[in-house]
Structures are given as C-alpha cells and as structure tokens.
Tab-separated table of C-alpha atoms in Angstrom:
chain	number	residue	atom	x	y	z
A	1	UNK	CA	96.522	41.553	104.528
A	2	UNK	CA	98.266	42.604	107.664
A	3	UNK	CA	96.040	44.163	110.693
A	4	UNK	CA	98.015	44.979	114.328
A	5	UNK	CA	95.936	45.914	117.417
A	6	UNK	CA	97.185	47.591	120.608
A	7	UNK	CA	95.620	49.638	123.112
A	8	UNK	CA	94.811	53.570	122.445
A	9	UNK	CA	96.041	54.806	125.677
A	10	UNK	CA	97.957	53.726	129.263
A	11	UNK	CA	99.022	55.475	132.383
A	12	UNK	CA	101.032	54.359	134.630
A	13	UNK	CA	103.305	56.288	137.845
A	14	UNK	CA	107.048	56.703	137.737
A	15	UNK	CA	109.289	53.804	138.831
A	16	UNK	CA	106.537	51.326	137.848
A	17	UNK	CA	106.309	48.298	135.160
A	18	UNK	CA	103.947	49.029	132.448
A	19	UNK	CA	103.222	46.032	129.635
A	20	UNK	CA	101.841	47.347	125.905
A	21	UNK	CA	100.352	44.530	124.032
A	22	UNK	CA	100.107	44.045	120.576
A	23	UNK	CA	98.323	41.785	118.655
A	24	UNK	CA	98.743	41.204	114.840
A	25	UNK	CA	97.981	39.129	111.894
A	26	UNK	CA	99.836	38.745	109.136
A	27	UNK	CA	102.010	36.851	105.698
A	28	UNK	CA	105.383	36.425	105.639
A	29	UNK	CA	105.669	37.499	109.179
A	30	UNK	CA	109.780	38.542	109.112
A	31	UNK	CA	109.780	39.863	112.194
A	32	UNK	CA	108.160	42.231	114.850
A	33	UNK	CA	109.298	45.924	116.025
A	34	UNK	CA	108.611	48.421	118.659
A	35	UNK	CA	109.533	52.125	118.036
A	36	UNK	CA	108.905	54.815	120.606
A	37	UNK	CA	107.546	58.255	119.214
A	38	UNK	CA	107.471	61.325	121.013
A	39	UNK	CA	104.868	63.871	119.550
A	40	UNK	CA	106.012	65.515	116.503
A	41	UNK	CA	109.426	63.737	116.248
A	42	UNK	CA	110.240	60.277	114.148
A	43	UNK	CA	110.014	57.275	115.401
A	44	UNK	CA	113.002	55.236	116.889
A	45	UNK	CA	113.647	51.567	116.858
A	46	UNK	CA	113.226	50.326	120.495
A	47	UNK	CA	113.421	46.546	119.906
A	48	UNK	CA	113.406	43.534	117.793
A	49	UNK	CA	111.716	39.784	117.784
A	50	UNK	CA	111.717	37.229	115.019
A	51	UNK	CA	111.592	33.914	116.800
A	52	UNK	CA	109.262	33.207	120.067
A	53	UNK	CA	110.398	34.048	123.387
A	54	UNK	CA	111.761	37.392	125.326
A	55	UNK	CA	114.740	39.548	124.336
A	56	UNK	CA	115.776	42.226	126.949
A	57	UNK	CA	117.243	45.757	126.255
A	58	UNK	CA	117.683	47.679	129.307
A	59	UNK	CA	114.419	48.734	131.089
A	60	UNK	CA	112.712	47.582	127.969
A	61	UNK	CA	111.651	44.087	126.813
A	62	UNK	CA	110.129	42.311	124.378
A	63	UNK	CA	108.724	39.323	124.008
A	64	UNK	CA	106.956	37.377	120.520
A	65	UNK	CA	104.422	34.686	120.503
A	66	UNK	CA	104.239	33.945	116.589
A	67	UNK	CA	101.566	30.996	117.401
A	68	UNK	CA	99.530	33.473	118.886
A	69	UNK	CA	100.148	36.543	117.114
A	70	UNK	CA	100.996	38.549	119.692
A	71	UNK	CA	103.890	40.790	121.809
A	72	UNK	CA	104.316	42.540	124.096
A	73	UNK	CA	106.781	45.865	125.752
A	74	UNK	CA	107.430	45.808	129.087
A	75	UNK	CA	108.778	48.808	130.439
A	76	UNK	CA	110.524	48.716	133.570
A	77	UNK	CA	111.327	51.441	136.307
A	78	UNK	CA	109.271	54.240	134.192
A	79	UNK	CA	110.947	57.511	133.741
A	80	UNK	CA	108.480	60.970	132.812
A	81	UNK	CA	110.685	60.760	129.868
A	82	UNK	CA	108.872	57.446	128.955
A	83	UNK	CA	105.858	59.660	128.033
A	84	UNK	CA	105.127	58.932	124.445
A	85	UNK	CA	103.177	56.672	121.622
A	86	UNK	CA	105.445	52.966	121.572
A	87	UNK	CA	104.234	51.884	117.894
A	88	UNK	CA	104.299	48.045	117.459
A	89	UNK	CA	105.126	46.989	113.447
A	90	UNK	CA	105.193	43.870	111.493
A	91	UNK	CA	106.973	43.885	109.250
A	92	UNK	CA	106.234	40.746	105.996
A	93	UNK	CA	107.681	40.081	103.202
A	94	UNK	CA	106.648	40.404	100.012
A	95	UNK	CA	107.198	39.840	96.269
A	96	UNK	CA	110.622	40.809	96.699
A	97	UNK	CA	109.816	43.656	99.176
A	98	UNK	CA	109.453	43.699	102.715
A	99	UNK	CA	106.270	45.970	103.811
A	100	UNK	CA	106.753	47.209	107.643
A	101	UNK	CA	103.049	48.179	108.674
A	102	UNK	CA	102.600	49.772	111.975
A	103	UNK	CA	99.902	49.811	114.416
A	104	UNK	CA	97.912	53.084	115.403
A	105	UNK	CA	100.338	53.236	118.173
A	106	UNK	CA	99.671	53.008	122.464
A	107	UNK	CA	99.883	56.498	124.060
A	108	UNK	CA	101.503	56.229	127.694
A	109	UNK	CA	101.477	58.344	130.441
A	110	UNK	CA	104.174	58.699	133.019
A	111	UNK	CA	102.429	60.561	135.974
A	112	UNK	CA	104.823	60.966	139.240
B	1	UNK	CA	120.765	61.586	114.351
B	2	UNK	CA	119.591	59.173	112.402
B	3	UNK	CA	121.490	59.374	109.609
B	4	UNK	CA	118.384	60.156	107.245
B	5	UNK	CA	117.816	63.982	105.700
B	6	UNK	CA	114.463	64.882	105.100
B	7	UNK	CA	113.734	67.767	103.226
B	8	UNK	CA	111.969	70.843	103.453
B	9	UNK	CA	110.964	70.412	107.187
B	10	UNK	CA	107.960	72.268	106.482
B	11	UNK	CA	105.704	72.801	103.510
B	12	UNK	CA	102.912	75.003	102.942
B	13	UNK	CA	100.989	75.321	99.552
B	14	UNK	CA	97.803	75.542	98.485
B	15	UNK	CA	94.869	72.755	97.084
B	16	UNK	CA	95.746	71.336	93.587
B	17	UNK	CA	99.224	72.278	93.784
B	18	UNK	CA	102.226	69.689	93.432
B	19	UNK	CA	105.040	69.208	95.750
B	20	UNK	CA	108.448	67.102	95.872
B	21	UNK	CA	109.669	65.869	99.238
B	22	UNK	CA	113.043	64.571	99.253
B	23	UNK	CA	114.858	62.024	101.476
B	24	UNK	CA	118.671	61.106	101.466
B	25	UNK	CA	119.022	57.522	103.438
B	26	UNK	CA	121.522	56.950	105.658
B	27	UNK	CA	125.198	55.917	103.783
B	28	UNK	CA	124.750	52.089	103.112
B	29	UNK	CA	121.207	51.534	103.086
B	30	UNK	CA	120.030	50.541	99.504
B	31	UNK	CA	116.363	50.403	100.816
B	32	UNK	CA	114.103	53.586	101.299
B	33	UNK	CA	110.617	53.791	102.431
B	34	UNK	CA	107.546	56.394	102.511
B	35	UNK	CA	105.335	56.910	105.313
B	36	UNK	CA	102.295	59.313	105.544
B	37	UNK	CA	101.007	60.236	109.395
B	38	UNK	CA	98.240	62.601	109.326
B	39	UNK	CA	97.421	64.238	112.773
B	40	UNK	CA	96.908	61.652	115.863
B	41	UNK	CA	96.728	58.974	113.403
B	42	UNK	CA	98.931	56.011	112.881
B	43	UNK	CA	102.124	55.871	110.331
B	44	UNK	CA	100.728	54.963	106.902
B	45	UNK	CA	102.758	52.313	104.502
B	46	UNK	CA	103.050	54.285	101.120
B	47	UNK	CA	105.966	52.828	98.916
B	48	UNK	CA	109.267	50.771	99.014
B	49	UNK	CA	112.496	51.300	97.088
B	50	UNK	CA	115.533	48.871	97.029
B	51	UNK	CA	118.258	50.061	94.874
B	52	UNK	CA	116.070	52.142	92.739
B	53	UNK	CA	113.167	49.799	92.174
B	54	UNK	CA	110.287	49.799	93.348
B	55	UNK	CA	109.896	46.977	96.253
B	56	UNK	CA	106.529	47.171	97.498
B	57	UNK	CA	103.594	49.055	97.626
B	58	UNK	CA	101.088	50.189	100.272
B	59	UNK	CA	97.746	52.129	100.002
B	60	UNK	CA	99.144	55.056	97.916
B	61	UNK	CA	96.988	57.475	96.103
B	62	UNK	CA	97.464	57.360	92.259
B	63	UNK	CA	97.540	61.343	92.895
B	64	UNK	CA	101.035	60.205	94.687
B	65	UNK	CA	104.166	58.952	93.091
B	66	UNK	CA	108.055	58.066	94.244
B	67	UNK	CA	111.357	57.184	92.583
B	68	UNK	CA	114.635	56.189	94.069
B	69	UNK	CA	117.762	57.815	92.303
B	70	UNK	CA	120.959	56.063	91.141
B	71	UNK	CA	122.188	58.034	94.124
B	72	UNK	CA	119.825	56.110	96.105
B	73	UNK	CA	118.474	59.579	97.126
B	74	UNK	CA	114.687	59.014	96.674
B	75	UNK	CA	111.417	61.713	95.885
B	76	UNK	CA	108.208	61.155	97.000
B	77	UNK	CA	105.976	63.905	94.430
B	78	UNK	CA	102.440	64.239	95.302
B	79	UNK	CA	100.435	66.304	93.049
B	80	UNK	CA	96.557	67.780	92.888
B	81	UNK	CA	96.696	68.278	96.760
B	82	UNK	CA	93.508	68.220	98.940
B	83	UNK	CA	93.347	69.343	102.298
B	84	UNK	CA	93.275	65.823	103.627
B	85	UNK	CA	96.760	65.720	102.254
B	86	UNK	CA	98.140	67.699	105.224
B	87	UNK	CA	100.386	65.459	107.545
B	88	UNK	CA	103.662	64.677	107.920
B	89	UNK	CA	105.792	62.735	105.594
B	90	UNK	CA	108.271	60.257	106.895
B	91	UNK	CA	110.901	58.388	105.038
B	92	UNK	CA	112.772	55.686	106.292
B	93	UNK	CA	115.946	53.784	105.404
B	94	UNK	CA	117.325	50.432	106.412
B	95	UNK	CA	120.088	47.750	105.389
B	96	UNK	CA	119.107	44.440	104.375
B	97	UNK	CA	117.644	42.142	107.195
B	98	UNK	CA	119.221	39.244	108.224
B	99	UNK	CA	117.300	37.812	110.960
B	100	UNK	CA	118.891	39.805	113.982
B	101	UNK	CA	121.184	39.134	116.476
B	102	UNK	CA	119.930	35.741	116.584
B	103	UNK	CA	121.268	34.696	113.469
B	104	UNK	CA	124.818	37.136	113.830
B	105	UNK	CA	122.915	39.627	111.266
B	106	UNK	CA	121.351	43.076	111.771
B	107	UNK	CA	117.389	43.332	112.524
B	108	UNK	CA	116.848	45.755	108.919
B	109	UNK	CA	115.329	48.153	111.945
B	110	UNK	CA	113.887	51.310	109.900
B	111	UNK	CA	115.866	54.269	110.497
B	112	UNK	CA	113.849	57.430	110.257
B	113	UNK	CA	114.334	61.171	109.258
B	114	UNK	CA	112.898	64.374	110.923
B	115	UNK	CA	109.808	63.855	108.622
B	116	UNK	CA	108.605	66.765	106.333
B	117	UNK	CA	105.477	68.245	107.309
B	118	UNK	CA	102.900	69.410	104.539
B	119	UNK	CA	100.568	71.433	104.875
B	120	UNK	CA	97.669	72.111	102.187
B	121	UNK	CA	95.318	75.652	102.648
C-alpha cells in the first residue's frame, strides 16, 4: 500500500525559509507532488520530482530522495499569502492506472 | 481557472437519499479522478477513469459509484447517504504523464475543480 507522513502544523514569520517534510512509502513510485490548498478552495499543483535531487520554482523548491523515501518544500521569503495546508502526494502506478494518494496535508502559518 | 467544472457547488439532501455530482475535465485530458475530503481531513483517493474505463480504484464505498462518458464528462453517484457522507467532493483531471520536464514531457500534475460540497441532514 502507499502511506505519506508530514507534519500537522508549522509557523513560521514573514520573509523567512520554512522546509515541510514528507515522508512516504510506496509501489510503482511515478513521481512525487506538492499542491498548496487554501481552506475551502482546490488544491493547486506547486511542484514536481521523479528522479533524486532538487528542482527550483521560484520561492518554492523541491527536492526527492527516492532511496529514502522522502521530500521536502522549501519555501523561501514567506509571504501572509503563504498561509495554507501544502499537501505532499505520491502518486504509483498501477494495473494500468496511476493512483495519486495524498498526505493529510502540513498547515502553515505566516505570522508578520 | 483550472479548466475543470464541478457541478452543483453545493448540495444539501437528506440521509438515504442519492445524489449525482458531475465533473467536466479540462479539454484534452482523457483521465478523470474522484476525491472525497471530509472536514480538516486529508483528500481521499476514490476512483480513476482513463477514456471511459475505469483505471484504478481507491477505498470507495460500494454505496458509491462513477462512470466516465464518451464525452469524457464523468459522474460520481453516491446513493443511501449517511451523515458521515458530508464533505466535499473533488474531481481532478490530468493528461498522460511523461516523466516531466526531465524527460521533455509534462508531469500528468492533477488539475482540480472548485469541488462540490455535500451536505447530508
């Protein structure tokens, strides 16, 4: 089966760095997401790893350890509008379908 | 705007009713998927469609059932409702994967509509 772990909750102050990790497990890992949520709206794709190393988007990163099973955002020179739940998602194929499960999601705080 | 319609917005109905969501993907995509998020939880894998057949499945309720339409349009019905039905529904949509930027392709990133948001009394 699949299982992803990241934290409940993080705070951090405007014009920081914040890092959300994830940790997951997984078959027929094709790839790992972030989204960002903001309460009651759908999620939107933030960023994308399928091999191991860091890609960089902006004030947002990414990077993917697939030995380890783990990633992480790193959010650079935080904005109040950063406030909201960054969802990491595995997504593995399977029989002919691919199956992108999502974590319970890491609620950040932007405080000024 | 992602490109995916979602509709109704809102629902309200009553325990052991049935409803239909529906969910138009965005023009292109051949794949559609179903999530469930019930309040301050986590988004829920329900069911894939890929050109009208069903791709893969996730923890859905046998109360719960989906097709995808020639159209590629796709209907998530979900009958005998119980309060712990109440959330909102999300579908998704995305093109085929092809290993990112990495490989020249696109990532198969799930685009998502406004969600539809049930709610059982």
């Amino acid at each position: 089966g699949q299982n992803i772990d990241q934290p409940t909750e993080m705070t951090a102050t405007e014009g920081a760095i914040v890092q959300i990790n994830c940790t997951y497990q997984t078959s027929g890992f094709n790839g790992l997401f972030w989204y960002q949520q903001h309460a009651g709206e759908a999620p939107t794709f933030l960023s994308y790893n399928v091999l191991d190393g860091l890609e960089e988007k902006g004030r947002f990163s990414s990077f993917l350890s697939r030995s380890k099973g783990y990633s992480y955002l790193l959010l650079k020179e935080l904005q109040m509008k950063d406030s909201a739940s960054y969802l990491c998602a595995v997504r593995g194929i399977n029989t002919g379908g691919f199956k992108t499960i999502f974590g319970a999601g890491t609620r950040l705080f932007v405080k000024a | 705007d992602s490109g995916v319609t979602q509709t109704p917005k809102h629902l309200i109905t009553a325990t052991g009713q049935r409803v239909t969501l529906r969910c138009s993907p965005r023009s292109g995509d051949l794949s559609v998927y179903w999530y469930q998020q019930s309040l301050d939880q986590g988004l829920q894998f329900l069911i894939q469609y890929y050109n009208g057949e069903e791709r893969a499945k996730g923890n859905i309720l046998e109360r719960f059932s989906a097709q995808q339409f020639p159209d590629l349009h796709s209907e998530l019905n979900l009958s005998s409702l119980e309060l712990g039905d109440s959330a909102l529904y999300f579908c998704a949509s995305s093109a085929i994967p092809s290993g990112g930027k990495s490989y020249g392709g696109n990532t198969g990133e799930l685009f998502f509509g406004e969600g539809s948001r049930l709610t059982v009394l």
